[in-house]
PDB file of C-alpha atoms in Angstrom:
ATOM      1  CA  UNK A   1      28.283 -69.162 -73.558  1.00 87.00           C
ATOM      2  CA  UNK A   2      26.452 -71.624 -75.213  1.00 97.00           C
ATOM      3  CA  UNK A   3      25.953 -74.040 -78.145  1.00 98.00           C
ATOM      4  CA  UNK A   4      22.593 -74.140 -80.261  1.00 98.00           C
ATOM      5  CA  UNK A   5      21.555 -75.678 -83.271  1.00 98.00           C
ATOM      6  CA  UNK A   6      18.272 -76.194 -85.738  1.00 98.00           C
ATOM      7  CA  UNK A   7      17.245 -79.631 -87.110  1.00 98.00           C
ATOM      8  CA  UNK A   8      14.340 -80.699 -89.158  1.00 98.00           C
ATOM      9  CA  UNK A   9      14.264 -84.040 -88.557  1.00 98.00           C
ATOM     10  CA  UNK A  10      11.206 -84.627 -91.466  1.00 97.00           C
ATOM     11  CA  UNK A  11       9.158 -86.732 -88.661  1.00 96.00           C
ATOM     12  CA  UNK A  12      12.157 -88.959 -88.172  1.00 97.00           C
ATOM     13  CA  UNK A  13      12.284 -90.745 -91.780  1.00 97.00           C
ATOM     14  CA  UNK A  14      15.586 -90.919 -92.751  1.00 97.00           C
ATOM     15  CA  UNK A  15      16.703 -91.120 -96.363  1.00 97.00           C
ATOM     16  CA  UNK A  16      16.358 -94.949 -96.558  1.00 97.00           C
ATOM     17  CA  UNK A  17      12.394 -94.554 -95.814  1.00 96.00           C
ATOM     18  CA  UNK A  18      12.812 -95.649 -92.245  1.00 97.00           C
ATOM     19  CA  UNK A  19      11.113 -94.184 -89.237  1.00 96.00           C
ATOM     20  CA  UNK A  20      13.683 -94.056 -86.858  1.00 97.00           C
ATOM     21  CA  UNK A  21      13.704 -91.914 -83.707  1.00 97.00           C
ATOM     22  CA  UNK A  22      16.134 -93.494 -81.874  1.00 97.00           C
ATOM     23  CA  UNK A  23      18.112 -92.226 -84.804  1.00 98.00           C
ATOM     24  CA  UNK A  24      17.144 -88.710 -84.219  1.00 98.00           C
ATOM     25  CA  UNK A  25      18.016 -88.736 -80.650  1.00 98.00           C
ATOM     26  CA  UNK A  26      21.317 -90.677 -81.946  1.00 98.00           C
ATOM     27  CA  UNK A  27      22.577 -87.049 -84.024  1.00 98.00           C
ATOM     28  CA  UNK A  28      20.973 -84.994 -81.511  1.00 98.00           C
ATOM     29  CA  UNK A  29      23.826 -86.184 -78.921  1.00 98.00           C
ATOM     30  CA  UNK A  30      26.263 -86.270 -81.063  1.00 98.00           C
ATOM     31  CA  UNK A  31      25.984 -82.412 -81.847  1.00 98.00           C
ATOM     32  CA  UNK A  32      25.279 -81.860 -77.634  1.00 98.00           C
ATOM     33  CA  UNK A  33      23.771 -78.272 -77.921  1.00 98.00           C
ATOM     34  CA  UNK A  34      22.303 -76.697 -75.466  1.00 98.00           C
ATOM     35  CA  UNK A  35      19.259 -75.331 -76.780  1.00 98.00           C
ATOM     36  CA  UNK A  36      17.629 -77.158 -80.123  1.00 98.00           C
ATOM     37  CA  UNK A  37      14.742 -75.989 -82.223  1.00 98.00           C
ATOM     38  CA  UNK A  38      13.054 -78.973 -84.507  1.00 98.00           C
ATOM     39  CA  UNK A  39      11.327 -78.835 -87.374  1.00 98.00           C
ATOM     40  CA  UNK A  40       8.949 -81.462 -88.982  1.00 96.00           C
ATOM     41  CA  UNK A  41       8.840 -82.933 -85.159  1.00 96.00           C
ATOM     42  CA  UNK A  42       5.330 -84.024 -85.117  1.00 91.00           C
ATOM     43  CA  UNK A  43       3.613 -86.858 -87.108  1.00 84.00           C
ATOM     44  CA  UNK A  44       1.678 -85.883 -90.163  1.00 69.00           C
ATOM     45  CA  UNK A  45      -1.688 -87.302 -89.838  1.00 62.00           C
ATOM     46  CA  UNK A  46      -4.009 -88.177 -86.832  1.00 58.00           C
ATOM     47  CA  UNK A  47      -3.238 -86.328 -83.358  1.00 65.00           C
ATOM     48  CA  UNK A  48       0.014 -84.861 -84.848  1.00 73.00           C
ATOM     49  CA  UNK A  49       1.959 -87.142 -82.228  1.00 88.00           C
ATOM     50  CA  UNK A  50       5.394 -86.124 -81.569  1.00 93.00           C
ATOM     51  CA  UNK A  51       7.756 -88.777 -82.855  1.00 94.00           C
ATOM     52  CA  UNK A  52      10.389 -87.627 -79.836  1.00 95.00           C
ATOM     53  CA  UNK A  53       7.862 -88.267 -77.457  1.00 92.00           C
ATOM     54  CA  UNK A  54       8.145 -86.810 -73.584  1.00 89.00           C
ATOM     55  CA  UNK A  55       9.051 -90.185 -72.447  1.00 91.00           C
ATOM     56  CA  UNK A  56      11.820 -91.133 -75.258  1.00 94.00           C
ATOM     57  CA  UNK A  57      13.370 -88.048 -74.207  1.00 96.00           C
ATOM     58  CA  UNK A  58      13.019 -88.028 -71.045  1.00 95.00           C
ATOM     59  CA  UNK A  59      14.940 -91.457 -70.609  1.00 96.00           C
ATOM     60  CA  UNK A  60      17.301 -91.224 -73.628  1.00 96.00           C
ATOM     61  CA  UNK A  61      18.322 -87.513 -73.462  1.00 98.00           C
ATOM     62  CA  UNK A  62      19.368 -84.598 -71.379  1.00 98.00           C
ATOM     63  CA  UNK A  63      16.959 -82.467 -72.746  1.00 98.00           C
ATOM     64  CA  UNK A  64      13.648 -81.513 -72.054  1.00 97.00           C
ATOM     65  CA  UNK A  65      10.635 -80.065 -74.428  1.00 96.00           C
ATOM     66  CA  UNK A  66       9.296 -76.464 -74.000  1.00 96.00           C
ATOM     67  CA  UNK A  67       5.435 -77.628 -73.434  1.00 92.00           C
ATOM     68  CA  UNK A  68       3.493 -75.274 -75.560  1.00 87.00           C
ATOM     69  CA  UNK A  69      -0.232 -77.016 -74.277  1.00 74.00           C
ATOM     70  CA  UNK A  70      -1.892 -76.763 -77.848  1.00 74.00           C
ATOM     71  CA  UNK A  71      -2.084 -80.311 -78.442  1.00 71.00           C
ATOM     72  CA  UNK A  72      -1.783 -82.918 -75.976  1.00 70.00           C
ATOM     73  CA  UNK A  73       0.025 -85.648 -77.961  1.00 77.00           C
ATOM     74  CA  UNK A  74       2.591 -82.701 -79.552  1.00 85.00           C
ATOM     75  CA  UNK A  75       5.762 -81.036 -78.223  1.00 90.00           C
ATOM     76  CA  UNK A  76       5.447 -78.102 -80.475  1.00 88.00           C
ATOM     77  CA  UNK A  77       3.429 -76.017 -82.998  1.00 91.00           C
ATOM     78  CA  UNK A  78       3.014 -76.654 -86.614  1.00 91.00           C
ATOM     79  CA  UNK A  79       5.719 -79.323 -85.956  1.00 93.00           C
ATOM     80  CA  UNK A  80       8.208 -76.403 -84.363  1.00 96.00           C
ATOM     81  CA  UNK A  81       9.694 -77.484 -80.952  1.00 97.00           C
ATOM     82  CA  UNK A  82      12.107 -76.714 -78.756  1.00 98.00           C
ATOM     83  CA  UNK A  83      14.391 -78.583 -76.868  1.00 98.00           C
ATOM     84  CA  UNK A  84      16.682 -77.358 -73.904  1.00 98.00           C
ATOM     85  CA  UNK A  85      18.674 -79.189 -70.953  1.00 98.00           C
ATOM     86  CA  UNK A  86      17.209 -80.668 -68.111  1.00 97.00           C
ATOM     87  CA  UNK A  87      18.467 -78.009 -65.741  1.00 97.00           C
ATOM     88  CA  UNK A  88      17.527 -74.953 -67.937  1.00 98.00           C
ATOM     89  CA  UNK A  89      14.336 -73.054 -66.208  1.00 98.00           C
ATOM     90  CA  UNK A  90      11.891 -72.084 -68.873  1.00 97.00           C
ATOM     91  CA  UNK A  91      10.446 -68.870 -67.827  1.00 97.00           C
ATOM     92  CA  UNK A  92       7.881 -68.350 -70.714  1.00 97.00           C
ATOM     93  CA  UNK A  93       6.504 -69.680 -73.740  1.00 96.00           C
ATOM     94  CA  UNK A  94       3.983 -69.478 -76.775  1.00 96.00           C
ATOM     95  CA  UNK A  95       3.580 -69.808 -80.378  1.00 95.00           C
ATOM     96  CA  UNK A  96       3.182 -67.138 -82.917  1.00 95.00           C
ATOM     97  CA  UNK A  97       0.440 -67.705 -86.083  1.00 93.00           C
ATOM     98  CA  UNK A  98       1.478 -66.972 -89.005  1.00 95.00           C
ATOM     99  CA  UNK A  99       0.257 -65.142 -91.873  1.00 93.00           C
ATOM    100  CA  UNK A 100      -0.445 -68.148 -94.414  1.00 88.00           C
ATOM    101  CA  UNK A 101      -1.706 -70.356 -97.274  1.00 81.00           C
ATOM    102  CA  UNK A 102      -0.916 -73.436 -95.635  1.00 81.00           C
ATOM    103  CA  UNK A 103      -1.076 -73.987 -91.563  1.00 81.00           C
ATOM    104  CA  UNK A 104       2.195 -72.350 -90.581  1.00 88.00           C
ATOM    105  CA  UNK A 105       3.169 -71.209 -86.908  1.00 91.00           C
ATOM    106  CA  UNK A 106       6.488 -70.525 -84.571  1.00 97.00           C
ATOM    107  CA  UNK A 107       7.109 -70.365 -81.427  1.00 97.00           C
ATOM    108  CA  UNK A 108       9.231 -68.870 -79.043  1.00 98.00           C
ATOM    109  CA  UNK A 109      10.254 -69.566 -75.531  1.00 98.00           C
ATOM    110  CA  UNK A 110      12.186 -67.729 -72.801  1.00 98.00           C
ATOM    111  CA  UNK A 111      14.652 -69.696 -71.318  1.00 98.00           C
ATOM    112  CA  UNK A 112      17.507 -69.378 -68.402  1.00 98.00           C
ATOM    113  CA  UNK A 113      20.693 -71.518 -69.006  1.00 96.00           C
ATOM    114  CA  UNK A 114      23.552 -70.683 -66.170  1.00 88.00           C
ATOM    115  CA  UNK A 115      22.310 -68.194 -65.051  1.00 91.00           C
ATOM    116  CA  UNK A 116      21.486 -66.034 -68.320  1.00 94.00           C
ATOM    117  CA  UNK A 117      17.606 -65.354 -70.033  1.00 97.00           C
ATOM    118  CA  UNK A 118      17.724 -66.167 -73.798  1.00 98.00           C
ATOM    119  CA  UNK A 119      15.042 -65.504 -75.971  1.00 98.00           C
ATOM    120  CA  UNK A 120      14.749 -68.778 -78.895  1.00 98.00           C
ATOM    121  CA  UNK A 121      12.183 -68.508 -81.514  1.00 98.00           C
ATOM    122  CA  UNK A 122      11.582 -71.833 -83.649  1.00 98.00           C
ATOM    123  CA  UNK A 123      10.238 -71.689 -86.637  1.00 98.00           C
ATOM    124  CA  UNK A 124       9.454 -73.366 -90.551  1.00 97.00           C
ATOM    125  CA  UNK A 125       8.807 -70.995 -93.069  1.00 97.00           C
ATOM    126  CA  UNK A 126       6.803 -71.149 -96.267  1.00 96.00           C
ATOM    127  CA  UNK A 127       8.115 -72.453-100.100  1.00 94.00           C
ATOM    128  CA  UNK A 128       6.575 -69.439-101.688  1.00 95.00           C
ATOM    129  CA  UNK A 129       8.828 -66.215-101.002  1.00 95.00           C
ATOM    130  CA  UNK A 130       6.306 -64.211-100.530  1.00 95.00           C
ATOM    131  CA  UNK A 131       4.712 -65.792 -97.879  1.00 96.00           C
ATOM    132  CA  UNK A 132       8.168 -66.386 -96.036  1.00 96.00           C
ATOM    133  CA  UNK A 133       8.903 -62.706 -96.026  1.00 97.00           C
ATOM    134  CA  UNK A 134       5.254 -61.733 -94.099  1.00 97.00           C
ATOM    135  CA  UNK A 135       5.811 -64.563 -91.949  1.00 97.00           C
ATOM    136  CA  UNK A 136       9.526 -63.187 -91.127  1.00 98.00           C
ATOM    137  CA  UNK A 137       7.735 -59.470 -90.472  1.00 97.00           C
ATOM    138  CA  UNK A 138       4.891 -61.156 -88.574  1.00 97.00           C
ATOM    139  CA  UNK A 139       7.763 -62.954 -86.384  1.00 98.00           C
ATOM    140  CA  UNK A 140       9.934 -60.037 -86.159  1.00 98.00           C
ATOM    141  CA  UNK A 141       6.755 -57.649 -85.534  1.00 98.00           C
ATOM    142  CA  UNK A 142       6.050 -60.026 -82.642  1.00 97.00           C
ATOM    143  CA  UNK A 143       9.447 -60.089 -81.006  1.00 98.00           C
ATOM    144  CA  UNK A 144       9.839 -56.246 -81.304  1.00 97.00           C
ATOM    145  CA  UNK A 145       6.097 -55.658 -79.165  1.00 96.00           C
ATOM    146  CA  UNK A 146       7.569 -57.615 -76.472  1.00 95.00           C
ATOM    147  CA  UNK A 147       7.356 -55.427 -73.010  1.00 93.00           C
ATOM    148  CA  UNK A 148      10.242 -57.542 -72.130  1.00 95.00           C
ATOM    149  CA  UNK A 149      13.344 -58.104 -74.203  1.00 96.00           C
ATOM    150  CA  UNK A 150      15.656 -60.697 -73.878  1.00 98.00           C
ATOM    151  CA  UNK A 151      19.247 -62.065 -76.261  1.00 98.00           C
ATOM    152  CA  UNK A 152      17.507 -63.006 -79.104  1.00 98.00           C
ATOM    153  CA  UNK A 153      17.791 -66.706 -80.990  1.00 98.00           C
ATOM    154  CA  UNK A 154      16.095 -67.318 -84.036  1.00 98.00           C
ATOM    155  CA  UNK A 155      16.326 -70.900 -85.604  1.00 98.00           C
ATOM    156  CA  UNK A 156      15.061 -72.946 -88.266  1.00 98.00           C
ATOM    157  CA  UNK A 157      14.029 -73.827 -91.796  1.00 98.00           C
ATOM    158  CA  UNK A 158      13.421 -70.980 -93.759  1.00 97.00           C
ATOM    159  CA  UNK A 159      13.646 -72.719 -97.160  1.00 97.00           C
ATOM    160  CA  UNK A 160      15.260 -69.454 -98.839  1.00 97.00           C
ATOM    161  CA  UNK A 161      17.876 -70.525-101.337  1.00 94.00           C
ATOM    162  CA  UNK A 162      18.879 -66.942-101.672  1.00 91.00           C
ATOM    163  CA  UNK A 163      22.058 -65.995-100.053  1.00 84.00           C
ATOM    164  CA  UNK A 164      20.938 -62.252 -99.007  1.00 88.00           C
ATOM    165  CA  UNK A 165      17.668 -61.404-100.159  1.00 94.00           C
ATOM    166  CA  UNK A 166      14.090 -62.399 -99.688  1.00 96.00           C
ATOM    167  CA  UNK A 167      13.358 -62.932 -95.823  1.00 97.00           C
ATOM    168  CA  UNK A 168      16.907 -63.271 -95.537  1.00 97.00           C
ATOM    169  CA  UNK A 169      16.998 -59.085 -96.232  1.00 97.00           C
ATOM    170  CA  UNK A 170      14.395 -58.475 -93.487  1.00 97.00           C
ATOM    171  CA  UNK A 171      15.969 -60.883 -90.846  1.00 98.00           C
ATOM    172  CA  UNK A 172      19.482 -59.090 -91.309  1.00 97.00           C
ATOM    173  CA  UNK A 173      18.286 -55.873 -90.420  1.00 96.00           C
ATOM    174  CA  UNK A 174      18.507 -55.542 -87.225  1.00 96.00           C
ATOM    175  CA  UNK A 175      19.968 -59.232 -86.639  1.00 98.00           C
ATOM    176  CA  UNK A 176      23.072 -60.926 -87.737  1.00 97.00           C
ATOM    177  CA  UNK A 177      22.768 -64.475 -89.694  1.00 97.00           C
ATOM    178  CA  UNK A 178      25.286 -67.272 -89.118  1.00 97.00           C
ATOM    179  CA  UNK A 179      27.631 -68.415 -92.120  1.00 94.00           C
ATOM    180  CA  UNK A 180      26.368 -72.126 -90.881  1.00 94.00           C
ATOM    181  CA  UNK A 181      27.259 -73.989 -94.781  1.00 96.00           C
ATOM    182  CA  UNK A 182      25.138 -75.603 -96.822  1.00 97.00           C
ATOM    183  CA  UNK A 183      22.367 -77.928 -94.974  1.00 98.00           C
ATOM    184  CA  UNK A 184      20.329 -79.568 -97.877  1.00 98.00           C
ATOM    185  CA  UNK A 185      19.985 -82.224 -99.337  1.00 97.00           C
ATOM    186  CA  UNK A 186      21.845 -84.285 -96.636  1.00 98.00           C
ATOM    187  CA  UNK A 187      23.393 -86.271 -99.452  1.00 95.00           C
ATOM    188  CA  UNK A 188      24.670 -83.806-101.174  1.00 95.00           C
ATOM    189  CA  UNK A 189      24.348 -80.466 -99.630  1.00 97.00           C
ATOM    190  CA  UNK A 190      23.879 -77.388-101.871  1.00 97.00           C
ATOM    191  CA  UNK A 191      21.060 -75.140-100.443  1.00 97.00           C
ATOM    192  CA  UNK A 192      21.618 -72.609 -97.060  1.00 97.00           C
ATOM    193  CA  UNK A 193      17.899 -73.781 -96.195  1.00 98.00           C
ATOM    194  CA  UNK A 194      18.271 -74.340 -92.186  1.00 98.00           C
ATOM    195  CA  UNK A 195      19.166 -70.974 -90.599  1.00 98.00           C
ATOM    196  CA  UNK A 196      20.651 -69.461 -87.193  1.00 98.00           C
ATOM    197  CA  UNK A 197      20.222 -66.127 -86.295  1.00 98.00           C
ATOM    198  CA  UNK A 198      21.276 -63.693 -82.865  1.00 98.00           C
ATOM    199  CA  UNK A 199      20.013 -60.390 -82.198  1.00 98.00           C
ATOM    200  CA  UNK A 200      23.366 -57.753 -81.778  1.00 97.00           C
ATOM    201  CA  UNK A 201      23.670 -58.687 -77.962  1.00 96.00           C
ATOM    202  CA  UNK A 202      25.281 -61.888 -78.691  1.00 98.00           C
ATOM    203  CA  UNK A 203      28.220 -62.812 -80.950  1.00 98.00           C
ATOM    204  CA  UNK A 204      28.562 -65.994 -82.900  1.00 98.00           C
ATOM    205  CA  UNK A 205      32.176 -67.589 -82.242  1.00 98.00           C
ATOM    206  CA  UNK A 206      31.802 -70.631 -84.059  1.00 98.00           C
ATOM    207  CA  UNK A 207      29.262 -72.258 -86.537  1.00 98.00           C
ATOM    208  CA  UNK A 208      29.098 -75.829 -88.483  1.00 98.00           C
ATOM    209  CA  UNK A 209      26.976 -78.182 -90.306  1.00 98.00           C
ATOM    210  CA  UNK A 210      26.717 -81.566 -88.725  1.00 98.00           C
ATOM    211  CA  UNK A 211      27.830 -84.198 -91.204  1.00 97.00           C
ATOM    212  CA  UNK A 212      28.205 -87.382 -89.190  1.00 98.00           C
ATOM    213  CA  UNK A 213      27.248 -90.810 -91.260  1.00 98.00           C
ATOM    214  CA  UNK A 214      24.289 -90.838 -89.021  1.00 98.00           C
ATOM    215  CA  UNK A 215      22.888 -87.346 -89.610  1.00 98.00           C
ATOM    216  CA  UNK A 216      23.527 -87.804 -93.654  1.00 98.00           C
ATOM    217  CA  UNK A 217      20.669 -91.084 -93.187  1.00 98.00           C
ATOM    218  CA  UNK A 218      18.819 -89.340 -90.360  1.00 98.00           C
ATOM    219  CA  UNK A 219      16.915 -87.234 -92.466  1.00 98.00           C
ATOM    220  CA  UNK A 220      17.217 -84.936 -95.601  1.00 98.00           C
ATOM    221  CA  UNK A 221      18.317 -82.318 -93.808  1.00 98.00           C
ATOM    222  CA  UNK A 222      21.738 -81.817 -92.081  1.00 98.00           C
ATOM    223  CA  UNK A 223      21.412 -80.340 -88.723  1.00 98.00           C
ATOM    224  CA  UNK A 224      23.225 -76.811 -88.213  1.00 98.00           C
ATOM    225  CA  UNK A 225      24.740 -75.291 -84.847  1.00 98.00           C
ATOM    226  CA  UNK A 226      26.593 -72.511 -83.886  1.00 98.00           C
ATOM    227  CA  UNK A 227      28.198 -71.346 -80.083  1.00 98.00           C
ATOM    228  CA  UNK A 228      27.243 -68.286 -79.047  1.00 98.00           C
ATOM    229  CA  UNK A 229      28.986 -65.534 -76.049  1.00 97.00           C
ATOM    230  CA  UNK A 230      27.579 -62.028 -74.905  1.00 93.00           C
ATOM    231  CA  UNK A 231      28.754 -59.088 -76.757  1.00 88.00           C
TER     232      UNK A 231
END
């Protein structure tokens, strides 16, 4: 049905220092998903610019970004975005606060792509694993008071090295994880940090790591995708 992947692109600095978003956009066409949710998208200081700005991907890309309105110089929340084609009508939006230490949000949009409503939250969880697991309920809480349910896509970092427990363990309840590979460090991968994960309405047929020469510079993250059908 479709093809989706997570990215944290770490502001577009690359592993040699360099901010390069050109670069970004470079390994976000050579993976071609349909639906992309970014972490780290948004400068750190300042107006927390977005360093794929509107324009940049307007005339370099076929995507466009779900507008969230919280910040005028920002595609996202908390440095969450999402990116979807061109052609894909987005039929809602907003971001979800998290429970917190440290500013931490989501968000989640509700998107039609040929002719079928998804449901894609975005989202960066916390280093301490206690925080990550209330800010996995407070997501999940969210999603489940919806009046109006949708196929469910959650992506992102959730920077749990665990294989099955911590906010991994809540997550897998009621939703099934992708078997994406190891993501981090982009030079030598060994952690499961950047996640993909589908409610039981839609069934993962294929899922990778994305370990061009590019991406392995890009940032210190490799970006993960998987391609999804109906159940």
């Amino acid at each position: 049905m479709i093809k989706v992947a997570s990215y944290n692109i770490r502001k577009s600095i690359g592993t040699d220092r360099r901010r390069r978003p050109d670069r970004t956009l470079h390994v976000l066409r050579e993976i071609d998903a349909d639906v992309i949710a970014l972490q780290e998208a948004d400068r750190r200081f300042g107006t927390r610019a977005a360093v794929l700005t509107p324009h940049l991907l307007s005339e370099h890309s076929p995507w466009k970004p779900v507008s969230f309105g919280i910040r005028q110089t920002s595609i996202g929340w908390h440095g969450n975005a999402i990116l979807v084609r061109k052609e894909a009508q987005i039929l809602d939006c907003e971001a979800i606060h998290l429970p917190a230490l440290e500013p931490r949000g989501a968000v989640v949009a509700d998107v039609r792509i040929g002719g079928t409503a998804l449901r894609v939250v975005g989202m960066h969880l916390d280093l301490s694993g206690l925080w990550r697991r209330r800010q996995a309920n407070a997501i999940l809480a969210h999603l489940a008071s919806s009046s109006r349910q949708y196929p469910t896509i959650l992506m992102g970092d959730l920077n749990e090295w665990s294989r099955g427990s911590g906010c991994l363990r809540d997550f897998g309840r009621d939703f099934s994880i992708a078997d994406t590979g190891r993501s981090f460090h982009a030079h030598r991968p060994v952690a499961r940090l950047d996640r993909i994960i589908v409610s039981p309405d839609l069934r993962i047929t294929d899922t990778g790591v994305h370990e061009s020469v590019t991406a392995r510079i890009a940032s210190d993250h490799l970006p993960v995708w998987a391609e999804l059908a109906r159940s």
